[in-house]
Amino acid sequence: DGGITQSPKYLFRKEGQNVTLSCEQNLNHDAMYWYRQDPGQGLRLIYYSQIVNDFQKGDIAEGYSVSREKKESFPLTVTSAQKNPTAFYLCASSPGPTSRQETQYFGPGTRLLVL
Amino acid sequence: AQTVTQSQPEMSVQEAETVTLSCTYDTSESDYYLFWYKQPPSRQMILVIRQEAYKQQNATENRFSVNFQKAAKSFSLKISDSQLGDAAMYFCAYRGWDSNYQLIWGAGTKLIIKP
């Protein structure tokens, strides 16, 4: 089945701890994205990557880091510098910025809670 | 900068009836894409329908259709024969070429289906 997977479904972070959220896609998409969603709110872009080994900051990148070493994978690390990490995190992918079929498809999400 | 506005925080409709969700946007671009996404209680973001601005014909997907008014910068979603499974948050999103291919999101409309 083609799609986007995110793991874990739930993640608990202790104070001062870095945690990493996984996002994998087998759609052969060039572009990948990370969004944060707070309760009752819309989506805010954290980071995005349009090609392997390249990524750009979104609107709320502070306290987060990413890597894009493989086309299929775009992990997000929530660092200890992110003081309010409790939120729902969505990963998405799309064919690529030059594609006329530039539609983003989403994974099931990861809920991050602080202990 | 482009903006997307959903003026209805919440809408309700009787099962089997028709409901229309509103979305307006602001842009100076002539070529862009508009999307409606659905986020059910599972919180996974699901693409409902997509409209390309250069196409005059309104997009339709089964019970879902849009009323795209380019001059008025309006992009409403009509859901016919509403079903209980349609209950969700609905987000309108814009993707242009000047926004570095990112999606610009509305705040969402919560749709309640009354049995």
mmCIF file of N, CA, C and O in Angstrom, chain A residues 1-101:
data_model
loop_
_atom_site.group_PDB
_atom_site.id
_atom_site.type_symbol
_atom_site.label_atom_id
_atom_site.label_comp_id
_atom_site.label_asym_id
_atom_site.label_seq_id
_atom_site.Cartn_x
_atom_site.Cartn_y
_atom_site.Cartn_z
ATOM 1 N N ASP A 1 0.843 -1.198 0.000
ATOM 2 C CA ASP A 1 0.000 0.000 0.000
ATOM 3 C C ASP A 1 0.875 1.244 0.000
ATOM 4 O O ASP A 1 1.802 1.349 0.770
ATOM 5 N N GLY A 2 0.571 2.199 -0.895
ATOM 6 C CA GLY A 2 1.315 3.442 -0.895
ATOM 7 C C GLY A 2 0.754 4.375 0.139
ATOM 8 O O GLY A 2 -0.445 4.450 0.347
ATOM 9 N N GLY A 3 1.645 5.098 0.826
ATOM 10 C CA GLY A 3 1.142 6.033 1.809
ATOM 11 C C GLY A 3 2.233 6.625 2.661
ATOM 12 O O GLY A 3 3.429 6.489 2.376
ATOM 13 N N ILE A 4 1.798 7.285 3.699
ATOM 14 C CA ILE A 4 2.701 7.949 4.634
ATOM 15 C C ILE A 4 2.478 7.363 6.018
ATOM 16 O O ILE A 4 1.326 7.250 6.466
ATOM 17 N N THR A 5 3.532 6.980 6.655
ATOM 18 C CA THR A 5 3.425 6.438 8.008
ATOM 19 C C THR A 5 4.154 7.351 8.981
ATOM 20 O O THR A 5 5.207 7.921 8.655
ATOM 21 N N GLN A 6 3.587 7.473 10.155
ATOM 22 C CA GLN A 6 4.213 8.250 11.227
ATOM 23 C C GLN A 6 4.264 7.365 12.473
ATOM 24 O O GLN A 6 3.321 6.640 12.774
ATOM 25 N N SER A 7 5.365 7.474 13.174
ATOM 26 C CA SER A 7 5.473 6.739 14.438
ATOM 27 C C SER A 7 6.288 7.545 15.428
ATOM 28 O O SER A 7 7.154 8.336 15.046
ATOM 29 N N PRO A 8 5.998 7.360 16.720
ATOM 30 C CA PRO A 8 4.894 6.571 17.247
ATOM 31 C C PRO A 8 3.582 7.334 17.150
ATOM 32 O O PRO A 8 3.572 8.505 16.778
ATOM 33 N N LYS A 9 2.504 6.702 17.530
ATOM 34 C CA LYS A 9 1.209 7.372 17.534
ATOM 35 C C LYS A 9 1.128 8.339 18.706
ATOM 36 O O LYS A 9 0.575 9.434 18.599
ATOM 37 N N TYR A 10 1.682 7.917 19.849
ATOM 38 C CA TYR A 10 1.767 8.764 21.039
ATOM 39 C C TYR A 10 3.213 8.790 21.508
ATOM 40 O O TYR A 10 3.910 7.777 21.459
ATOM 41 N N LEU A 11 3.654 9.942 21.986
ATOM 42 C CA LEU A 11 5.025 10.090 22.446
ATOM 43 C C LEU A 11 5.035 10.976 23.681
ATOM 44 O O LEU A 11 4.388 12.031 23.697
ATOM 45 N N PHE A 12 5.784 10.538 24.688
ATOM 46 C CA PHE A 12 5.862 11.293 25.925
ATOM 47 C C PHE A 12 7.286 11.822 26.082
ATOM 48 O O PHE A 12 8.254 11.084 25.911
ATOM 49 N N ARG A 13 7.383 13.075 26.423
ATOM 50 C CA ARG A 13 8.700 13.685 26.575
ATOM 51 C C ARG A 13 8.871 14.178 28.006
ATOM 52 O O ARG A 13 7.963 14.809 28.564
ATOM 53 N N LYS A 14 10.048 13.908 28.550
ATOM 54 C CA LYS A 14 10.390 14.451 29.858
ATOM 55 C C LYS A 14 11.064 15.788 29.669
ATOM 56 O O LYS A 14 11.614 16.086 28.604
ATOM 57 N N GLU A 15 11.062 16.587 30.716
ATOM 58 C CA GLU A 15 11.716 17.899 30.666
ATOM 59 C C GLU A 15 13.176 17.741 30.282
ATOM 60 O O GLU A 15 13.880 16.856 30.779
ATOM 61 N N GLY A 16 13.633 18.591 29.361
ATOM 62 C CA GLY A 16 15.035 18.577 28.967
ATOM 63 C C GLY A 16 15.427 17.478 28.000
ATOM 64 O O GLY A 16 16.599 17.322 27.652
ATOM 65 N N GLN A 17 14.459 16.715 27.543
ATOM 66 C CA GLN A 17 14.743 15.579 26.668
ATOM 67 C C GLN A 17 14.479 15.941 25.203
ATOM 68 O O GLN A 17 13.532 16.662 24.904
ATOM 69 N N ASN A 18 15.320 15.435 24.320
ATOM 70 C CA ASN A 18 15.039 15.520 22.887
ATOM 71 C C ASN A 18 14.280 14.262 22.476
ATOM 72 O O ASN A 18 14.594 13.161 22.935
ATOM 73 N N VAL A 19 13.300 14.431 21.606
ATOM 74 C CA VAL A 19 12.585 13.272 21.087
ATOM 75 C C VAL A 19 12.479 13.405 19.569
ATOM 76 O O VAL A 19 12.447 14.519 19.039
ATOM 77 N N THR A 20 12.406 12.248 18.899
ATOM 78 C CA THR A 20 12.351 12.255 17.437
ATOM 79 C C THR A 20 11.084 11.578 16.945
ATOM 80 O O THR A 20 10.762 10.467 17.374
ATOM 81 N N LEU A 21 10.375 12.250 16.046
ATOM 82 C CA LEU A 21 9.175 11.736 15.418
ATOM 83 C C LEU A 21 9.549 11.239 14.022
ATOM 84 O O LEU A 21 10.231 11.944 13.272
ATOM 85 N N SER A 22 9.057 10.061 13.704
ATOM 86 C CA SER A 22 9.391 9.449 12.429
ATOM 87 C C SER A 22 8.315 9.732 11.390
ATOM 88 O O SER A 22 7.121 9.754 11.699
ATOM 89 N N CYS A 23 8.737 9.941 10.145
ATOM 90 C CA CYS A 23 7.831 10.074 9.016
ATOM 91 C C CYS A 23 8.459 9.390 7.809
ATOM 92 O O CYS A 23 9.593 9.711 7.427
ATOM 93 N N GLU A 24 7.735 8.443 7.241
ATOM 94 C CA GLU A 24 8.203 7.696 6.080
ATOM 95 C C GLU A 24 7.117 7.693 5.012
ATOM 96 O O GLU A 24 5.939 7.556 5.328
ATOM 97 N N GLN A 25 7.541 7.841 3.746
ATOM 98 C CA GLN A 25 6.577 7.772 2.645
ATOM 99 C C GLN A 25 7.123 6.882 1.540
ATOM 100 O O GLN A 25 8.326 6.864 1.286
ATOM 101 N N ASN A 26 6.221 6.145 0.901
ATOM 102 C CA ASN A 26 6.611 5.299 -0.232
ATOM 103 C C ASN A 26 5.863 5.712 -1.486
ATOM 104 O O ASN A 26 5.570 4.883 -2.355
ATOM 105 N N LEU A 27 5.564 7.008 -1.570
ATOM 106 C CA LEU A 27 4.846 7.562 -2.719
ATOM 107 C C LEU A 27 5.805 8.117 -3.775
ATOM 108 O O LEU A 27 5.351 8.667 -4.781
ATOM 109 N N ASN A 28 7.086 8.016 -3.516
ATOM 110 C CA ASN A 28 8.110 8.571 -4.409
ATOM 111 C C ASN A 28 7.970 10.092 -4.565
ATOM 112 O O ASN A 28 8.282 10.653 -5.622
ATOM 113 N N HIS A 29 7.512 10.727 -3.496
ATOM 114 C CA HIS A 29 7.374 12.172 -3.524
ATOM 115 C C HIS A 29 8.701 12.861 -3.209
ATOM 116 O O HIS A 29 9.474 12.391 -2.366
ATOM 117 N N ASP A 30 8.935 13.987 -3.871
ATOM 118 C CA ASP A 30 10.151 14.749 -3.603
ATOM 119 C C ASP A 30 10.028 15.612 -2.344
ATOM 120 O O ASP A 30 10.984 15.820 -1.626
ATOM 121 N N ALA A 31 8.857 16.179 -2.120
ATOM 122 C CA ALA A 31 8.691 17.154 -1.047
ATOM 123 C C ALA A 31 8.039 16.532 0.188
ATOM 124 O O ALA A 31 7.144 15.684 0.079
ATOM 125 N N MET A 32 8.504 16.973 1.347
ATOM 126 C CA MET A 32 7.930 16.523 2.611
ATOM 127 C C MET A 32 7.825 17.700 3.561
ATOM 128 O O MET A 32 8.592 18.674 3.461
ATOM 129 N N TYR A 33 6.873 17.598 4.494
ATOM 130 C CA TYR A 33 6.535 18.731 5.352
ATOM 131 C C TYR A 33 6.259 18.234 6.769
ATOM 132 O O TYR A 33 5.719 17.142 6.967
ATOM 133 N N TRP A 34 6.502 19.119 7.752
ATOM 134 C CA TRP A 34 6.067 18.886 9.122
ATOM 135 C C TRP A 34 5.210 20.060 9.578
ATOM 136 O O TRP A 34 5.586 21.224 9.420
ATOM 137 N N TYR A 35 4.042 19.691 10.157
ATOM 138 C CA TYR A 35 3.118 20.679 10.694
ATOM 139 C C TYR A 35 2.878 20.408 12.172
ATOM 140 O O TYR A 35 2.898 19.270 12.627
ATOM 141 N N ARG A 36 2.546 21.483 12.859
ATOM 142 C CA ARG A 36 2.117 21.374 14.253
ATOM 143 C C ARG A 36 0.670 21.855 14.326
ATOM 144 O O ARG A 36 0.306 22.871 13.700
ATOM 145 N N GLN A 37 -0.145 21.127 15.112
ATOM 146 C CA GLN A 37 -1.526 21.544 15.307
ATOM 147 C C GLN A 37 -1.834 21.555 16.798
ATOM 148 O O GLN A 37 -1.709 20.524 17.473
ATOM 149 N N ASP A 38 -2.223 22.703 17.310
ATOM 150 C CA ASP A 38 -2.651 22.834 18.703
ATOM 151 C C ASP A 38 -4.170 22.673 18.780
ATOM 152 O O ASP A 38 -4.867 22.909 17.785
ATOM 153 N N PRO A 39 -4.701 22.309 19.935
ATOM 154 C CA PRO A 39 -6.147 22.050 20.067
ATOM 155 C C PRO A 39 -6.989 23.201 19.544
ATOM 156 O O PRO A 39 -6.780 24.359 19.918
ATOM 157 N N GLY A 40 -7.945 22.871 18.672
ATOM 158 C CA GLY A 40 -8.862 23.869 18.139
ATOM 159 C C GLY A 40 -8.244 24.841 17.161
ATOM 160 O O GLY A 40 -8.857 25.852 16.803
ATOM 161 N N GLN A 41 -7.037 24.524 16.708
ATOM 162 C CA GLN A 41 -6.329 25.434 15.813
ATOM 163 C C GLN A 41 -6.095 24.796 14.450
ATOM 164 O O GLN A 41 -6.276 23.584 14.276
ATOM 165 N N GLY A 42 -5.638 25.626 13.529
ATOM 166 C CA GLY A 42 -5.250 25.109 12.232
ATOM 167 C C GLY A 42 -3.821 24.602 12.246
ATOM 168 O O GLY A 42 -3.216 24.420 13.312
ATOM 169 N N LEU A 43 -3.268 24.377 11.067
ATOM 170 C CA LEU A 43 -1.911 23.827 10.940
ATOM 171 C C LEU A 43 -0.889 24.937 10.790
ATOM 172 O O LEU A 43 -1.114 25.920 10.080
ATOM 173 N N ARG A 44 0.245 24.738 11.429
ATOM 174 C CA ARG A 44 1.365 25.669 11.267
ATOM 175 C C ARG A 44 2.592 24.893 10.792
ATOM 176 O O ARG A 44 2.917 23.846 11.336
ATOM 177 N N LEU A 45 3.268 25.445 9.818
ATOM 178 C CA LEU A 45 4.389 24.758 9.181
ATOM 179 C C LEU A 45 5.649 24.905 10.015
ATOM 180 O O LEU A 45 6.043 26.020 10.362
ATOM 181 N N ILE A 46 6.289 23.774 10.293
ATOM 182 C CA ILE A 46 7.521 23.777 11.083
ATOM 183 C C ILE A 46 8.736 23.787 10.142
ATOM 184 O O ILE A 46 9.580 24.673 10.217
ATOM 185 N N TYR A 47 8.852 22.772 9.317
ATOM 186 C CA TYR A 47 9.931 22.640 8.347
ATOM 187 C C TYR A 47 9.374 21.987 7.090
ATOM 188 O O TYR A 47 8.374 21.271 7.132
ATOM 189 N N TYR A 48 10.054 22.213 5.979
ATOM 190 C CA TYR A 48 9.728 21.493 4.769
ATOM 191 C C TYR A 48 11.000 21.222 3.976
ATOM 192 O O TYR A 48 12.008 21.911 4.132
ATOM 193 N N SER A 49 10.893 20.206 3.141
ATOM 194 C CA SER A 49 12.026 19.796 2.323
ATOM 195 C C SER A 49 11.521 19.501 0.922
ATOM 196 O O SER A 49 10.581 18.732 0.752
ATOM 197 N N GLN A 50 12.136 20.116 -0.062
ATOM 198 C CA GLN A 50 11.700 19.902 -1.445
ATOM 199 C C GLN A 50 12.582 18.897 -2.176
ATOM 200 O O GLN A 50 12.245 18.451 -3.281
ATOM 201 N N ILE A 51 13.715 18.546 -1.553
ATOM 202 C CA ILE A 51 14.621 17.604 -2.194
ATOM 203 C C ILE A 51 15.536 17.036 -1.119
ATOM 204 O O ILE A 51 15.742 17.653 -0.059
ATOM 205 N N VAL A 52 16.095 15.878 -1.394
ATOM 206 C CA VAL A 52 17.003 15.234 -0.432
ATOM 207 C C VAL A 52 18.172 16.157 -0.108
ATOM 208 O O VAL A 52 18.666 16.876 -0.972
ATOM 209 N N ASN A 53 18.548 16.137 1.177
ATOM 210 C CA ASN A 53 19.682 16.920 1.688
ATOM 211 C C ASN A 53 19.452 18.420 1.664
ATOM 212 O O ASN A 53 20.419 19.197 1.735
ATOM 213 N N ASP A 54 18.192 18.811 1.578
ATOM 214 C CA ASP A 54 17.871 20.235 1.641
ATOM 215 C C ASP A 54 16.558 20.404 2.378
ATOM 216 O O ASP A 54 15.613 19.635 2.166
ATOM 217 N N PHE A 55 16.488 21.409 3.260
ATOM 218 C CA PHE A 55 15.243 21.685 3.950
ATOM 219 C C PHE A 55 15.218 23.155 4.340
ATOM 220 O O PHE A 55 16.257 23.824 4.405
ATOM 221 N N GLN A 56 14.008 23.651 4.572
ATOM 222 C CA GLN A 56 13.801 25.071 4.863
ATOM 223 C C GLN A 56 12.954 25.235 6.113
ATOM 224 O O GLN A 56 12.064 24.415 6.378
ATOM 225 N N LYS A 57 13.190 26.287 6.846
ATOM 226 C CA LYS A 57 12.375 26.586 8.016
ATOM 227 C C LYS A 57 10.996 27.076 7.601
ATOM 228 O O LYS A 57 10.861 27.822 6.621
ATOM 229 N N GLY A 58 10.009 26.662 8.370
ATOM 230 C CA GLY A 58 8.667 27.184 8.193
ATOM 231 C C GLY A 58 8.413 28.324 9.153
ATOM 232 O O GLY A 58 9.339 29.025 9.573
ATOM 233 N N ASP A 59 7.169 28.482 9.561
ATOM 234 C CA ASP A 59 6.797 29.622 10.387
ATOM 235 C C ASP A 59 7.199 29.471 11.856
ATOM 236 O O ASP A 59 7.364 30.459 12.565
ATOM 237 N N ILE A 60 7.349 28.217 12.323
ATOM 238 C CA ILE A 60 7.600 28.005 13.758
ATOM 239 C C ILE A 60 8.725 26.997 13.971
ATOM 240 O O ILE A 60 8.593 26.051 14.721
ATOM 241 N N ALA A 61 9.872 27.216 13.352
ATOM 242 C CA ALA A 61 10.970 26.241 13.385
ATOM 243 C C ALA A 61 11.758 26.230 14.700
ATOM 244 O O ALA A 61 12.472 25.266 14.986
ATOM 245 N N GLU A 62 11.658 27.263 15.491
ATOM 246 C CA GLU A 62 12.465 27.349 16.713
ATOM 247 C C GLU A 62 12.166 26.199 17.668
ATOM 248 O O GLU A 62 11.011 25.931 17.994
ATOM 249 N N GLY A 63 13.243 25.514 18.097
ATOM 250 C CA GLY A 63 13.082 24.391 19.006
ATOM 251 C C GLY A 63 12.910 23.064 18.313
ATOM 252 O O GLY A 63 12.734 22.030 18.964
ATOM 253 N N TYR A 64 12.960 23.061 16.993
ATOM 254 C CA TYR A 64 12.822 21.839 16.198
ATOM 255 C C TYR A 64 14.017 21.700 15.262
ATOM 256 O O TYR A 64 14.642 22.697 14.902
ATOM 257 N N SER A 65 14.307 20.454 14.877
ATOM 258 C CA SER A 65 15.310 20.224 13.848
ATOM 259 C C SER A 65 14.869 19.042 12.989
ATOM 260 O O SER A 65 14.071 18.200 13.431
ATOM 261 N N VAL A 66 15.367 18.998 11.745
ATOM 262 C CA VAL A 66 15.001 17.930 10.815
ATOM 263 C C VAL A 66 16.241 17.483 10.047
ATOM 264 O O VAL A 66 17.285 18.143 10.076
ATOM 265 N N SER A 67 16.101 16.370 9.363
ATOM 266 C CA SER A 67 17.111 15.922 8.417
ATOM 267 C C SER A 67 16.382 15.295 7.237
ATOM 268 O O SER A 67 15.242 14.847 7.366
ATOM 269 N N ARG A 68 17.056 15.256 6.098
ATOM 270 C CA ARG A 68 16.463 14.620 4.918
ATOM 271 C C ARG A 68 17.587 13.906 4.161
ATOM 272 O O ARG A 68 18.049 14.342 3.117
ATOM 273 N N GLU A 69 18.009 12.806 4.732
ATOM 274 C CA GLU A 69 19.107 12.026 4.145
ATOM 275 C C GLU A 69 18.610 11.052 3.091
ATOM 276 O O GLU A 69 19.376 10.608 2.228
ATOM 277 N N LYS A 70 17.348 10.687 3.158
ATOM 278 C CA LYS A 70 16.750 9.779 2.185
ATOM 279 C C LYS A 70 15.448 10.391 1.685
ATOM 280 O O LYS A 70 14.753 11.091 2.419
ATOM 281 N N LYS A 71 15.109 10.059 0.467
ATOM 282 C CA LYS A 71 13.893 10.615 -0.125
ATOM 283 C C LYS A 71 12.656 10.201 0.667
ATOM 284 O O LYS A 71 11.709 10.958 0.790
ATOM 285 N N GLU A 72 12.674 8.970 1.200
ATOM 286 C CA GLU A 72 11.485 8.423 1.853
ATOM 287 C C GLU A 72 11.296 8.903 3.287
ATOM 288 O O GLU A 72 10.249 8.706 3.867
ATOM 289 N N SER A 73 12.311 9.519 3.873
ATOM 290 C CA SER A 73 12.279 9.744 5.311
ATOM 291 C C SER A 73 12.541 11.199 5.664
ATOM 292 O O SER A 73 13.451 11.834 5.096
ATOM 293 N N PHE A 74 11.791 11.711 6.645
ATOM 294 C CA PHE A 74 11.939 13.117 7.044
ATOM 295 C C PHE A 74 11.662 13.216 8.549
ATOM 296 O O PHE A 74 10.621 13.690 8.986
ATOM 297 N N PRO A 75 12.597 12.763 9.382
ATOM 298 C CA PRO A 75 12.355 12.770 10.830
ATOM 299 C C PRO A 75 12.417 14.177 11.434
ATOM 300 O O PRO A 75 13.204 15.018 10.983
ATOM 301 N N LEU A 76 11.612 14.370 12.437
ATOM 302 C CA LEU A 76 11.547 15.656 13.154
ATOM 303 C C LEU A 76 12.004 15.447 14.592
ATOM 304 O O LEU A 76 11.477 14.572 15.279
ATOM 305 N N THR A 77 12.971 16.232 15.036
ATOM 306 C CA THR A 77 13.416 16.183 16.421
ATOM 307 C C THR A 77 12.886 17.403 17.163
ATOM 308 O O THR A 77 13.073 18.536 16.712
ATOM 309 N N VAL A 78 12.221 17.120 18.274
ATOM 310 C CA VAL A 78 11.748 18.180 19.148
ATOM 311 C C VAL A 78 12.796 18.328 20.240
ATOM 312 O O VAL A 78 13.006 17.412 21.041
ATOM 313 N N THR A 79 13.483 19.429 20.253
ATOM 314 C CA THR A 79 14.592 19.601 21.187
ATOM 315 C C THR A 79 14.115 20.179 22.514
ATOM 316 O O THR A 79 12.979 20.657 22.635
ATOM 317 N N SER A 80 15.009 20.183 23.478
ATOM 318 C CA SER A 80 14.681 20.731 24.799
ATOM 319 C C SER A 80 14.455 22.241 24.729
ATOM 320 O O SER A 80 13.888 22.828 25.649
ATOM 321 N N ALA A 81 14.871 22.860 23.631
ATOM 322 C CA ALA A 81 14.662 24.303 23.469
ATOM 323 C C ALA A 81 13.203 24.637 23.165
ATOM 324 O O ALA A 81 12.792 25.793 23.306
ATOM 325 N N GLN A 82 12.428 23.638 22.763
ATOM 326 C CA GLN A 82 11.006 23.849 22.490
ATOM 327 C C GLN A 82 10.280 23.754 23.825
ATOM 328 O O GLN A 82 10.088 22.652 24.368
ATOM 329 N N LYS A 83 9.866 24.873 24.355
ATOM 330 C CA LYS A 83 9.344 24.928 25.730
ATOM 331 C C LYS A 83 7.903 24.479 25.851
ATOM 332 O O LYS A 83 7.441 24.148 26.944
ATOM 333 N N ASN A 84 7.182 24.462 24.748
ATOM 334 C CA ASN A 84 5.783 24.063 24.797
ATOM 335 C C ASN A 84 5.495 23.064 23.681
ATOM 336 O O ASN A 84 4.790 23.389 22.723
ATOM 337 N N PRO A 85 6.035 21.853 23.777
ATOM 338 C CA PRO A 85 5.937 20.926 22.660
ATOM 339 C C PRO A 85 4.641 20.139 22.584
ATOM 340 O O PRO A 85 4.405 19.452 21.588
ATOM 341 N N THR A 86 3.793 20.218 23.595
ATOM 342 C CA THR A 86 2.567 19.425 23.594
ATOM 343 C C THR A 86 1.687 19.852 22.434
ATOM 344 O O THR A 86 1.226 20.995 22.385
ATOM 345 N N ALA A 87 1.444 18.945 21.504
ATOM 346 C CA ALA A 87 0.673 19.264 20.299
ATOM 347 C C ALA A 87 0.505 17.976 19.487
ATOM 348 O O ALA A 87 1.045 16.926 19.836
ATOM 349 N N PHE A 88 -0.227 18.107 18.392
ATOM 350 C CA PHE A 88 -0.391 17.032 17.421
ATOM 351 C C PHE A 88 0.489 17.382 16.221
ATOM 352 O O PHE A 88 0.434 18.505 15.716
ATOM 353 N N TYR A 89 1.321 16.423 15.801
ATOM 354 C CA TYR A 89 2.268 16.684 14.721
ATOM 355 C C TYR A 89 1.890 15.867 13.484
ATOM 356 O O TYR A 89 1.735 14.644 13.561
ATOM 357 N N LEU A 90 1.749 16.573 12.376
ATOM 358 C CA LEU A 90 1.375 15.934 11.123
ATOM 359 C C LEU A 90 2.507 16.061 10.116
ATOM 360 O O LEU A 90 3.070 17.136 9.931
ATOM 361 N N CYS A 91 2.778 14.951 9.457
ATOM 362 C CA CYS A 91 3.757 14.924 8.376
ATOM 363 C C CYS A 91 2.990 14.810 7.057
ATOM 364 O O CYS A 91 1.929 14.159 6.999
ATOM 365 N N ALA A 92 3.482 15.446 6.029
ATOM 366 C CA ALA A 92 2.843 15.381 4.717
ATOM 367 C C ALA A 92 3.904 15.243 3.638
ATOM 368 O O ALA A 92 5.086 15.548 3.866
ATOM 369 N N SER A 93 3.481 14.783 2.473
ATOM 370 C CA SER A 93 4.377 14.758 1.325
ATOM 371 C C SER A 93 3.610 15.173 0.087
ATOM 372 O O SER A 93 2.372 15.131 0.057
ATOM 373 N N SER A 94 4.343 15.590 -0.927
ATOM 374 C CA SER A 94 3.737 15.981 -2.195
ATOM 375 C C SER A 94 4.714 15.672 -3.320
ATOM 376 O O SER A 94 5.914 15.530 -3.077
ATOM 377 N N PRO A 95 4.230 15.566 -4.563
ATOM 378 C CA PRO A 95 5.111 15.166 -5.657
ATOM 379 C C PRO A 95 6.341 16.046 -5.814
ATOM 380 O O PRO A 95 7.424 15.569 -6.121
ATOM 381 N N GLY A 96 6.190 17.339 -5.627
ATOM 382 C CA GLY A 96 7.322 18.223 -5.779
ATOM 383 C C GLY A 96 6.873 19.575 -6.267
ATOM 384 O O GLY A 96 5.806 19.699 -6.874
ATOM 385 N N PRO A 97 7.650 20.594 -6.024
ATOM 386 C CA PRO A 97 7.202 21.965 -6.273
ATOM 387 C C PRO A 97 6.943 22.295 -7.737
ATOM 388 O O PRO A 97 6.216 23.223 -8.038
ATOM 389 N N THR A 98 7.516 21.547 -8.645
ATOM 390 C CA THR A 98 7.309 21.879 -10.053
ATOM 391 C C THR A 98 6.197 21.039 -10.679
ATOM 392 O O THR A 98 5.897 21.195 -11.859
ATOM 393 N N SER A 99 5.592 20.196 -9.866
ATOM 394 C CA SER A 99 4.546 19.328 -10.396
ATOM 395 C C SER A 99 3.217 20.069 -10.462
ATOM 396 O O SER A 99 2.840 20.786 -9.542
ATOM 397 N N ARG A 100 2.492 19.879 -11.551
ATOM 398 C CA ARG A 100 1.157 20.474 -11.637
ATOM 399 C C ARG A 100 0.185 19.726 -10.719
ATOM 400 O O ARG A 100 -0.887 20.205 -10.429
ATOM 401 N N GLN A 101 0.578 18.525 -10.289
ATOM 402 C CA GLN A 101 -0.259 17.739 -9.382
ATOM 403 C C GLN A 101 0.219 17.925 -7.956
ATOM 404 O O GLN A 101 0.359 16.978 -7.211
#
